[in-house]
Coordinates of C-alpha atoms (C1' of nucleotides) in Angstrom, one line a residue:
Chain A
X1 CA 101.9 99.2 -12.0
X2 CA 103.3 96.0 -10.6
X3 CA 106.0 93.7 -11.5
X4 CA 105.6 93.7 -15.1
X5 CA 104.5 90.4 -16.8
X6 CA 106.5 87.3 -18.0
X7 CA 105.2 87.6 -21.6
X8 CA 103.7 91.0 -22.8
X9 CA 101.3 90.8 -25.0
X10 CA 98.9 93.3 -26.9
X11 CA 96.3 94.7 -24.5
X12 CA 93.0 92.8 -24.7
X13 CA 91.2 95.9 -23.0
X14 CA 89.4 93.7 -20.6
X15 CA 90.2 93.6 -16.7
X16 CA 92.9 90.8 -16.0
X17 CA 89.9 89.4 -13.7
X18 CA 87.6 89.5 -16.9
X19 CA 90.5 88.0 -19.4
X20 CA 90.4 85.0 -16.7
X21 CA 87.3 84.9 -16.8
X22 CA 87.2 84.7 -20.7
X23 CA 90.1 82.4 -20.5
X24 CA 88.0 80.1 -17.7
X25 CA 84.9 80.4 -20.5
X26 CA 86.7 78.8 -23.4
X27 CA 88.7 76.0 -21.8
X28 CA 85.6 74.8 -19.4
X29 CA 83.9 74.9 -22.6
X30 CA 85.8 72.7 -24.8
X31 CA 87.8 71.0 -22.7
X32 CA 85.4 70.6 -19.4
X33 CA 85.7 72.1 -15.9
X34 CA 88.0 68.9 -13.9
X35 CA 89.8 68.7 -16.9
X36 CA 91.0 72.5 -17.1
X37 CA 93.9 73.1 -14.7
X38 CA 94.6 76.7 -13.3
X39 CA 97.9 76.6 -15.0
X40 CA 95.9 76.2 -18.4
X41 CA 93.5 79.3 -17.7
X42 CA 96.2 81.7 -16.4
X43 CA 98.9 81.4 -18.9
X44 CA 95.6 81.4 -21.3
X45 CA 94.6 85.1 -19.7
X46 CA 98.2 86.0 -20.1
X47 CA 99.8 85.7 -16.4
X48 CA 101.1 83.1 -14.3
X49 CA 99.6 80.2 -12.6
X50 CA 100.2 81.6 -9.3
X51 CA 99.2 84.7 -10.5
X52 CA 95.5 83.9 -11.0
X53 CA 95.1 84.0 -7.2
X54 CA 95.4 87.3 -7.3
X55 CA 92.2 87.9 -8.8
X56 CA 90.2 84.6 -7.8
X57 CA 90.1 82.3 -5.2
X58 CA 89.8 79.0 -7.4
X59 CA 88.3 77.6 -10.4
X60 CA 85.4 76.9 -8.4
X61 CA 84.9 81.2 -8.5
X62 CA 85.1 81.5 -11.9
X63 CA 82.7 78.8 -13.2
X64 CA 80.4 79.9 -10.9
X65 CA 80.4 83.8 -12.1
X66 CA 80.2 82.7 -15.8
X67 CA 77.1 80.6 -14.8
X68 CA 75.1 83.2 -13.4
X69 CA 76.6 85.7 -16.1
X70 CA 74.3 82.9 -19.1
X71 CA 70.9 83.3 -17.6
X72 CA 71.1 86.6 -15.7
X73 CA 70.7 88.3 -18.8
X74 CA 67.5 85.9 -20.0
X75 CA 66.1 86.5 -17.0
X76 CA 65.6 89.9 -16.7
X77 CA 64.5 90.3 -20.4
X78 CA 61.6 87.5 -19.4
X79 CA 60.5 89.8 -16.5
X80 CA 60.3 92.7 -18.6
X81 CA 58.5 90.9 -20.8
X82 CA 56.1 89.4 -17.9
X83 CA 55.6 92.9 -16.8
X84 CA 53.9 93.9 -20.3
X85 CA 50.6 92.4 -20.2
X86 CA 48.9 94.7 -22.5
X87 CA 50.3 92.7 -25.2
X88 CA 49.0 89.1 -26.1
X89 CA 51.3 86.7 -24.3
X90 CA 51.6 84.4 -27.4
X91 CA 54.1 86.9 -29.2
X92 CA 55.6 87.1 -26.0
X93 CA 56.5 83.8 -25.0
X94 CA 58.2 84.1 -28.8
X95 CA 60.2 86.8 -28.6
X96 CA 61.5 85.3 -25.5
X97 CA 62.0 82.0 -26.6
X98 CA 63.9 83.7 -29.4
X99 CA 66.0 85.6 -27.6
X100 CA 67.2 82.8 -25.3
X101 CA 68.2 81.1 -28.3
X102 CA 70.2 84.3 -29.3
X103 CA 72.0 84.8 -26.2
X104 CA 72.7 81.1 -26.3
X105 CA 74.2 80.6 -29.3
X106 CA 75.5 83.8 -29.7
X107 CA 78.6 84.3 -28.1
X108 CA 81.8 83.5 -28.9
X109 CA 82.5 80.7 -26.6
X110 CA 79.3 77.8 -26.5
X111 CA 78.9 79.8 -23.3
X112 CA 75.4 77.6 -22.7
X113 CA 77.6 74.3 -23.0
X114 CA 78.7 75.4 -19.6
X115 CA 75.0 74.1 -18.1
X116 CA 76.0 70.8 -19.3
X117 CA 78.8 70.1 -17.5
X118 CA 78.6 67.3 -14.2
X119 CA 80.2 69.1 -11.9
X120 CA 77.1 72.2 -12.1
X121 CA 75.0 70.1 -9.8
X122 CA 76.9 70.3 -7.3
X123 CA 76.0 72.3 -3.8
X124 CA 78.3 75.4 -4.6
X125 CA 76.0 76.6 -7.5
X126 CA 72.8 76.7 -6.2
X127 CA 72.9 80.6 -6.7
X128 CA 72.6 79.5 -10.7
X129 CA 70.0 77.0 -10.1
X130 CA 67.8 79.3 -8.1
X131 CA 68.0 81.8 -11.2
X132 CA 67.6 79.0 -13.8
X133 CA 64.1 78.3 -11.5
X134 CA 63.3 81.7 -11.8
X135 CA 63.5 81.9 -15.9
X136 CA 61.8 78.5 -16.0
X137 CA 59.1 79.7 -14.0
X138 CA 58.5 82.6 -16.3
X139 CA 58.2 80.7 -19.4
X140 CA 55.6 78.6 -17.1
X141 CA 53.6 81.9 -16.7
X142 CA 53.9 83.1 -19.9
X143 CA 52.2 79.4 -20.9
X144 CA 49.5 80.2 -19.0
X145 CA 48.5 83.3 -20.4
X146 CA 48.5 82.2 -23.7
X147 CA 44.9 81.3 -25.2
X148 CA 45.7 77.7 -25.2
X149 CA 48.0 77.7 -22.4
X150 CA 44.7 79.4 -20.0
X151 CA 42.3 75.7 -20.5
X152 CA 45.7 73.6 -19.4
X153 CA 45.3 71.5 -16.2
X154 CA 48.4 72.2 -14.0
X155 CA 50.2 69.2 -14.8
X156 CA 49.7 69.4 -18.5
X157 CA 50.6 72.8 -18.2
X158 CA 54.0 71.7 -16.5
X159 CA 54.7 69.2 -18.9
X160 CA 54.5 71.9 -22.1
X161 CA 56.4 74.2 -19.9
X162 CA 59.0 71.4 -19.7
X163 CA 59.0 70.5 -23.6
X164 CA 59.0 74.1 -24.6
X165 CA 62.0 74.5 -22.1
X166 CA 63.6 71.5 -23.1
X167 CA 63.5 72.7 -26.7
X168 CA 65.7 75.6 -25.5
X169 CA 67.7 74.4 -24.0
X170 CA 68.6 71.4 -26.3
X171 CA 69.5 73.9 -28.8
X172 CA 72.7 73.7 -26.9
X173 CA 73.3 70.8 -27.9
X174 CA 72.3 71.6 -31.6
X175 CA 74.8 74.4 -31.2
X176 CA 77.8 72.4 -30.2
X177 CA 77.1 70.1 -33.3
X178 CA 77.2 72.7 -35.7
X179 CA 78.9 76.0 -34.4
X180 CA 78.6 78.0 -37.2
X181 CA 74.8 78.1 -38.2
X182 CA 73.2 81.9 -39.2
X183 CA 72.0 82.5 -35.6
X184 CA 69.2 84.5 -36.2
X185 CA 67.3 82.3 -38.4
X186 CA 67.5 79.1 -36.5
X187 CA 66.4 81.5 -33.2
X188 CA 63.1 82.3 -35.2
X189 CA 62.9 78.9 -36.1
X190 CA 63.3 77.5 -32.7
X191 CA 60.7 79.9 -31.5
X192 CA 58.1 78.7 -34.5
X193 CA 58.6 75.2 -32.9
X194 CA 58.4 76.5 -29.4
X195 CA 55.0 77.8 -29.9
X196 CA 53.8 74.8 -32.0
X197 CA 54.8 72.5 -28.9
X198 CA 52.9 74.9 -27.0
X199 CA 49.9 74.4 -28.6
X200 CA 49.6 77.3 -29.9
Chain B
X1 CA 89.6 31.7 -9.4
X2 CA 92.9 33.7 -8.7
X3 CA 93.4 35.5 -5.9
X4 CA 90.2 36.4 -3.9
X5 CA 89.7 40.1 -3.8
X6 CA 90.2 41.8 -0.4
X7 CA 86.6 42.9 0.4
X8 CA 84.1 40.0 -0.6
X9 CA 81.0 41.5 -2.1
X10 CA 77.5 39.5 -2.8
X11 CA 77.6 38.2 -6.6
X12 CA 76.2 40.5 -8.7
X13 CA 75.8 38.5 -11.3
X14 CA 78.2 40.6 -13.7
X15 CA 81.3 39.6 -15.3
X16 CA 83.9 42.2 -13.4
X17 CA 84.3 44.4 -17.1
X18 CA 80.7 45.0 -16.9
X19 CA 80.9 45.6 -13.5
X20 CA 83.2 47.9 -13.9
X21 CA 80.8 49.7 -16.9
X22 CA 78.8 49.9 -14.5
X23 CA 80.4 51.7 -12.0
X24 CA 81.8 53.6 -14.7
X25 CA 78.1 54.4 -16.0
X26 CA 77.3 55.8 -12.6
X27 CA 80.4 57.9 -11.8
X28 CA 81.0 59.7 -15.3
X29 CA 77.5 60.9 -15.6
X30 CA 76.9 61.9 -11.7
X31 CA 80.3 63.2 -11.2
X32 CA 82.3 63.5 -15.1
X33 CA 84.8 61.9 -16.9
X34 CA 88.0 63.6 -15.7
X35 CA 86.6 64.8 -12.1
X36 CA 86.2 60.5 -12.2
X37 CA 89.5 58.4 -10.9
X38 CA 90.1 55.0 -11.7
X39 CA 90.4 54.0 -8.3
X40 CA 86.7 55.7 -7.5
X41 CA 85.4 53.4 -10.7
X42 CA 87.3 50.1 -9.6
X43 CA 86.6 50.7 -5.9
X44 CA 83.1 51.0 -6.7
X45 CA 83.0 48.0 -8.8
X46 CA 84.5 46.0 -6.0
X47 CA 88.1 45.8 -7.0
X48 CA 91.4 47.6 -6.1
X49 CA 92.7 50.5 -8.1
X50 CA 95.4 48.5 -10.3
X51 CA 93.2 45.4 -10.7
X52 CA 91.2 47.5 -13.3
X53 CA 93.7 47.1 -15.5
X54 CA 93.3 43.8 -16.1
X55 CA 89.9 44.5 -17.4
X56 CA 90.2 47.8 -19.9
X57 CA 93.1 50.0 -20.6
X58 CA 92.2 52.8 -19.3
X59 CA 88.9 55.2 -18.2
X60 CA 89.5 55.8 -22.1
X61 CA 88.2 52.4 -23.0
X62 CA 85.4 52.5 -20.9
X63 CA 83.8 55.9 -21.9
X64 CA 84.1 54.7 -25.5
X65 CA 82.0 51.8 -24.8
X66 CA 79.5 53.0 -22.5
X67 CA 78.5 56.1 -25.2
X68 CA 78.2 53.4 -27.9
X69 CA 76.1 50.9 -26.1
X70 CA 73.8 54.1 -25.7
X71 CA 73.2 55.1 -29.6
X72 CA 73.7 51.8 -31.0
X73 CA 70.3 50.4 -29.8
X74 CA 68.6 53.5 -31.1
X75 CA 70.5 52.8 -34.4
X76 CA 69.4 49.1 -34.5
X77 CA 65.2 50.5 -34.0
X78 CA 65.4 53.2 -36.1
X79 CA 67.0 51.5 -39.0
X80 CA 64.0 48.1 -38.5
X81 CA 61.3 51.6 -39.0
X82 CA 63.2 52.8 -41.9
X83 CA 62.8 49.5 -44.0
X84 CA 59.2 49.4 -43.1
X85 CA 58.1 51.1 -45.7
X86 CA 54.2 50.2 -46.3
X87 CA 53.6 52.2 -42.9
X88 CA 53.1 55.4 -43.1
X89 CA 56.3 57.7 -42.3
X90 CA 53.9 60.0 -39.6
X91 CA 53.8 56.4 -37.1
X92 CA 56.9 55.4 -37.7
X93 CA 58.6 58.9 -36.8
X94 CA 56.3 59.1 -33.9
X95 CA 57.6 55.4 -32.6
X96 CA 60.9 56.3 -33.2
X97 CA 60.9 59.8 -31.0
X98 CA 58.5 57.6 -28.6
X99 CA 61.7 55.1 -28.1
X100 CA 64.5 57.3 -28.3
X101 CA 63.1 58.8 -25.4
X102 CA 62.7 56.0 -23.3
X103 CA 66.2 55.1 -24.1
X104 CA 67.8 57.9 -22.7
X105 CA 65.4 58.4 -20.0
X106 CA 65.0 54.7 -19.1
X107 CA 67.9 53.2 -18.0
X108 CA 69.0 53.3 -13.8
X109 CA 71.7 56.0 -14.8
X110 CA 71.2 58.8 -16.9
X111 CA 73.1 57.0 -19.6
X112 CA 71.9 59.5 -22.5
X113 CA 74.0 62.4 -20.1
X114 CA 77.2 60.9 -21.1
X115 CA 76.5 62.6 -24.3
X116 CA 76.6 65.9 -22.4
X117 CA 80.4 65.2 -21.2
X118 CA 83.2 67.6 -23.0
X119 CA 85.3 65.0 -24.0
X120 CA 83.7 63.0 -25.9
X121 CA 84.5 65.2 -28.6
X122 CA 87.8 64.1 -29.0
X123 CA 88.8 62.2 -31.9
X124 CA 89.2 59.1 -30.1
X125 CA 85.2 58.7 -29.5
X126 CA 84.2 59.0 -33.4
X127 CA 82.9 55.9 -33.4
X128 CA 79.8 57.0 -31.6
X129 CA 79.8 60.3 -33.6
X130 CA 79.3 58.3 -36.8
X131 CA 77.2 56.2 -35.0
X132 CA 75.1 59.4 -33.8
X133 CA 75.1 61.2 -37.1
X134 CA 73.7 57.9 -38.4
X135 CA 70.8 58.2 -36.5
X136 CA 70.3 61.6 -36.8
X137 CA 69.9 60.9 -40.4
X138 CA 67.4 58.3 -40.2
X139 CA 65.2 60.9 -38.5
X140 CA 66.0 62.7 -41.9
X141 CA 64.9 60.3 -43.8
X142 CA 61.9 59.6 -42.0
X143 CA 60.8 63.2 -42.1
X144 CA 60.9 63.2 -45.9
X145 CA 59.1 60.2 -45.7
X146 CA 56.1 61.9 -44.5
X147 CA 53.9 64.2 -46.1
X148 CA 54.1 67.8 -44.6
X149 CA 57.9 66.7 -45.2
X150 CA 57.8 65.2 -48.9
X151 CA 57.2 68.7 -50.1
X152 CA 60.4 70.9 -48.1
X153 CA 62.9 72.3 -49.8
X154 CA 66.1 70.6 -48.6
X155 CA 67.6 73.2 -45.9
X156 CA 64.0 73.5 -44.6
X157 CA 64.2 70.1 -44.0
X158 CA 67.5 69.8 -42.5
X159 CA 66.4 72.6 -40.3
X160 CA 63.3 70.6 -38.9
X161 CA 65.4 67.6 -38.0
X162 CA 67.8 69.3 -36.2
X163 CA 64.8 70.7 -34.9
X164 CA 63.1 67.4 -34.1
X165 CA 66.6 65.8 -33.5
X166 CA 67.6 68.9 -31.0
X167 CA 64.2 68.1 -28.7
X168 CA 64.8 64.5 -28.7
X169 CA 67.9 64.9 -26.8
X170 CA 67.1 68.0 -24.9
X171 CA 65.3 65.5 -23.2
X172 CA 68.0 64.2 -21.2
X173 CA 68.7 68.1 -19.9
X174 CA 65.0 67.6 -18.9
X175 CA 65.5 63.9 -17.7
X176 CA 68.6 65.7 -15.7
X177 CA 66.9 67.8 -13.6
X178 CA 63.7 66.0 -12.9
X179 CA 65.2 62.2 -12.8
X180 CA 61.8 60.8 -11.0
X181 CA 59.4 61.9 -14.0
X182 CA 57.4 59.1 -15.3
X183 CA 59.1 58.1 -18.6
X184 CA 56.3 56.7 -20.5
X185 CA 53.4 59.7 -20.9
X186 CA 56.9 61.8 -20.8
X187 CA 58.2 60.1 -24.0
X188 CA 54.7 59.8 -25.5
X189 CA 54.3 63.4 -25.1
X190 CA 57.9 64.5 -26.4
X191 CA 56.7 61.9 -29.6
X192 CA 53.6 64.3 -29.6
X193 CA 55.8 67.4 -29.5
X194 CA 58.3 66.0 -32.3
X195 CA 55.4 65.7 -34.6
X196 CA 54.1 69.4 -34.2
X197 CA 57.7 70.5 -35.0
X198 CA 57.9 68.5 -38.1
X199 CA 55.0 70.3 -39.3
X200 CA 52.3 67.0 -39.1
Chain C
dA1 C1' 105.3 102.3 0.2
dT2 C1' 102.3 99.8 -2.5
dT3 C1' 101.2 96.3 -5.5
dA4 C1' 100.9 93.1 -9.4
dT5 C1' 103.5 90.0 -10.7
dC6 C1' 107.1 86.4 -10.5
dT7 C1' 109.7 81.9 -8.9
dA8 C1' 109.9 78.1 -6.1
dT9 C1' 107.9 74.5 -3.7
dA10 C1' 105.3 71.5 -0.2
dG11 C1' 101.7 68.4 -0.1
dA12 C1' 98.3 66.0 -2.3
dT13 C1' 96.9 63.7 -5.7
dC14 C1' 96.4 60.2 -9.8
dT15 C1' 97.9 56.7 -13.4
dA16 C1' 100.1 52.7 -14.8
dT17 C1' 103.6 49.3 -14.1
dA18 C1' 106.3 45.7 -11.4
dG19 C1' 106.3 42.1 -8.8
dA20 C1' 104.1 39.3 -4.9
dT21 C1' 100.3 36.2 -3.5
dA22 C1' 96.4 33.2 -3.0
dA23 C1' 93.2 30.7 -5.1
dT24 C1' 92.0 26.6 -8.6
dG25 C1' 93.2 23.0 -12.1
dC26 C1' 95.9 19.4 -13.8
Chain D
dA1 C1' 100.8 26.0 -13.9
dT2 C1' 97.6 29.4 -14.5
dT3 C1' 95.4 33.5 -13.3
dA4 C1' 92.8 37.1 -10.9
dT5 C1' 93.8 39.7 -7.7
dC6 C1' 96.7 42.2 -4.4
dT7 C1' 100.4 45.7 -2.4
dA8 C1' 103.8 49.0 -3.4
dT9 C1' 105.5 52.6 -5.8
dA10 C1' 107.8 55.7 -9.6
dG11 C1' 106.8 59.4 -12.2
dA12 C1' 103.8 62.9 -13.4
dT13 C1' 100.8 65.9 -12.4
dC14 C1' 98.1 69.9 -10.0
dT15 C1' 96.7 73.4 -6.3
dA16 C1' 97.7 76.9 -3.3
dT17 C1' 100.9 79.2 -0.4
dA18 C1' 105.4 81.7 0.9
dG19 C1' 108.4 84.9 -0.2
dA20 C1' 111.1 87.6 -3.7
dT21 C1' 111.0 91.2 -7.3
dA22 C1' 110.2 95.0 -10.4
dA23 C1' 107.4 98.4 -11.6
dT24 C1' 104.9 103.1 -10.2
dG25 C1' 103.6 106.8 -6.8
dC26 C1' 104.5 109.9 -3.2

DNA sequence: ATTATCTATAGATCTATAGATAATGC
DNA sequence: ATTATCTATAGATCTATAGATAATGC
């Protein structure tokens, strides 16, 4: 119900707060967050400019949704994985490393390439950081549980944390230089290297 | 001479284009490229708004410039290592990862996170993509130069140097969040790192 | 009556040009 | 006379609000 819209268009089945947000993930994307007008993401999602304030307050609201939305998922597969330490933490630390590379290059929008954009440092998205910290912080734990990880100094121990989290993450990069690489084989592959900067 | 500017600053010793890189330098990798005006650039490099224009055509102009004066060094290295060719491959990859490193970790700005900025995929900035792929396959090269990679197939190499290539500049995601790391053991042990991937 | 949407727009930018001005050099 | 700079501003945005409108539900 409602005034009906301008342009009808086949029904996406998503929320009109989810098709912004969809809209929002593509266009900061490509084209960057400043450079993305409202205008541009609403008549994307199918409404008005104006419209979009139904739904959200800004684009300030959606970026930071559809950062959490990348590592909330990492994070709680590391913490289940923390949790099972039965198993050696060696195969482990792979499965997560593999997994991150996964979810990061697996959706249909570089949805990762949204951690490289300036304007994520600022203030407003310390909610992201904190959970960024968090998935860091496993991978640091994980490290040390390893064989070789356990005889690591603390500061040698942070600096493979940082390399193998580096690695990860750069595959961001690797991603936005060539989209359309078999996912699943580069995500093993990436994890092979992880665990060969590890030390392992 | 000309007309003195309206707020006298002490000489910094740069002709006004590069201080307006400069400025330019600081602003697009701290704040972005379109979130950056050209008044914020030329009032930071000491001039008024419009007097930039004297200078460079645009924010255009000096985006282009700045992202080449970061790969073309690399380039220039990588390229002296390639034509050595009585050195073994293993050193010469090592010193290149070693350098590349403190390139993009080493200058006052994070120069190496311009990279990271959305719009310099446009067509307009692939000068520094050829530039960059250039590099990228110098790495190539040098891997097949050495011995673990003399005897890959040919998409198991191109795997490895994206691989290698991939952790070389996740390093400025790294750089990005922990600016104050010391850059020499850093690079040194990202050279270390490089080398595990590659198989040596 | 409720509500999702629309149209219209005020106010705040931002870019790039036009034309004035204040130095030096000849 | 030359030139590096300035001030002023037209034209083109872009954001966020105000208020109108066209559906459905009761």
């Amino acid at each position: 119900m409602g005034r009906p819209r301008a342009e009808r268009r086949p029904d996406s089945g998503l929320s009109p707060r989810d098709e912004l947000l969809a809209a929002a993930a593509e266009l900061f994307t490509t084209r960057g967050y400043a450079a993305t007008t409202t205008r541009a993401v609403a008549e994307r999602a199918g409404m008005r400019q104006a419209s979009m304030y139904h739904y959200v307050s800004g684009k300030e609201e959606l970026l930071a949704e559809l950062l959490e939305s990348t590592v909330t998922p990492s994070l709680a597969f590391a913490r289940e994985l923390l949790a099972e330490d039965m198993t050696p933490a060696e195969g482990r630390l792979w499965d997560l490393c593999r997994t991150d590379v996964e979810l990061l290059c697996g959706g249909p929008h570089n949805l990762g390439g949204l951690y490289l954009l300036p304007e994520v440092r600022a203030e407003r998205f310390a909610g992201f950081h904190a959970v960024r910290a968090e998935l860091k912080d496993t991978y640091r734990q994980l490290l040390a549980a390893t064989e070789a990880g356990g005889a690591l100094a603390k500061s040698e121990l942070d600096l493979r944390t940082d390399l193998v989290f580096g690695l990860i993450e750069g595959v961001i990069l690797v991603h936005r230089s060539d989209p359309d690489r078999p996912v699943t084989a580069f995500a093993e592959a990436t994890a092979d290297a992880a665990l060969r900067i590890a030390g392992i």
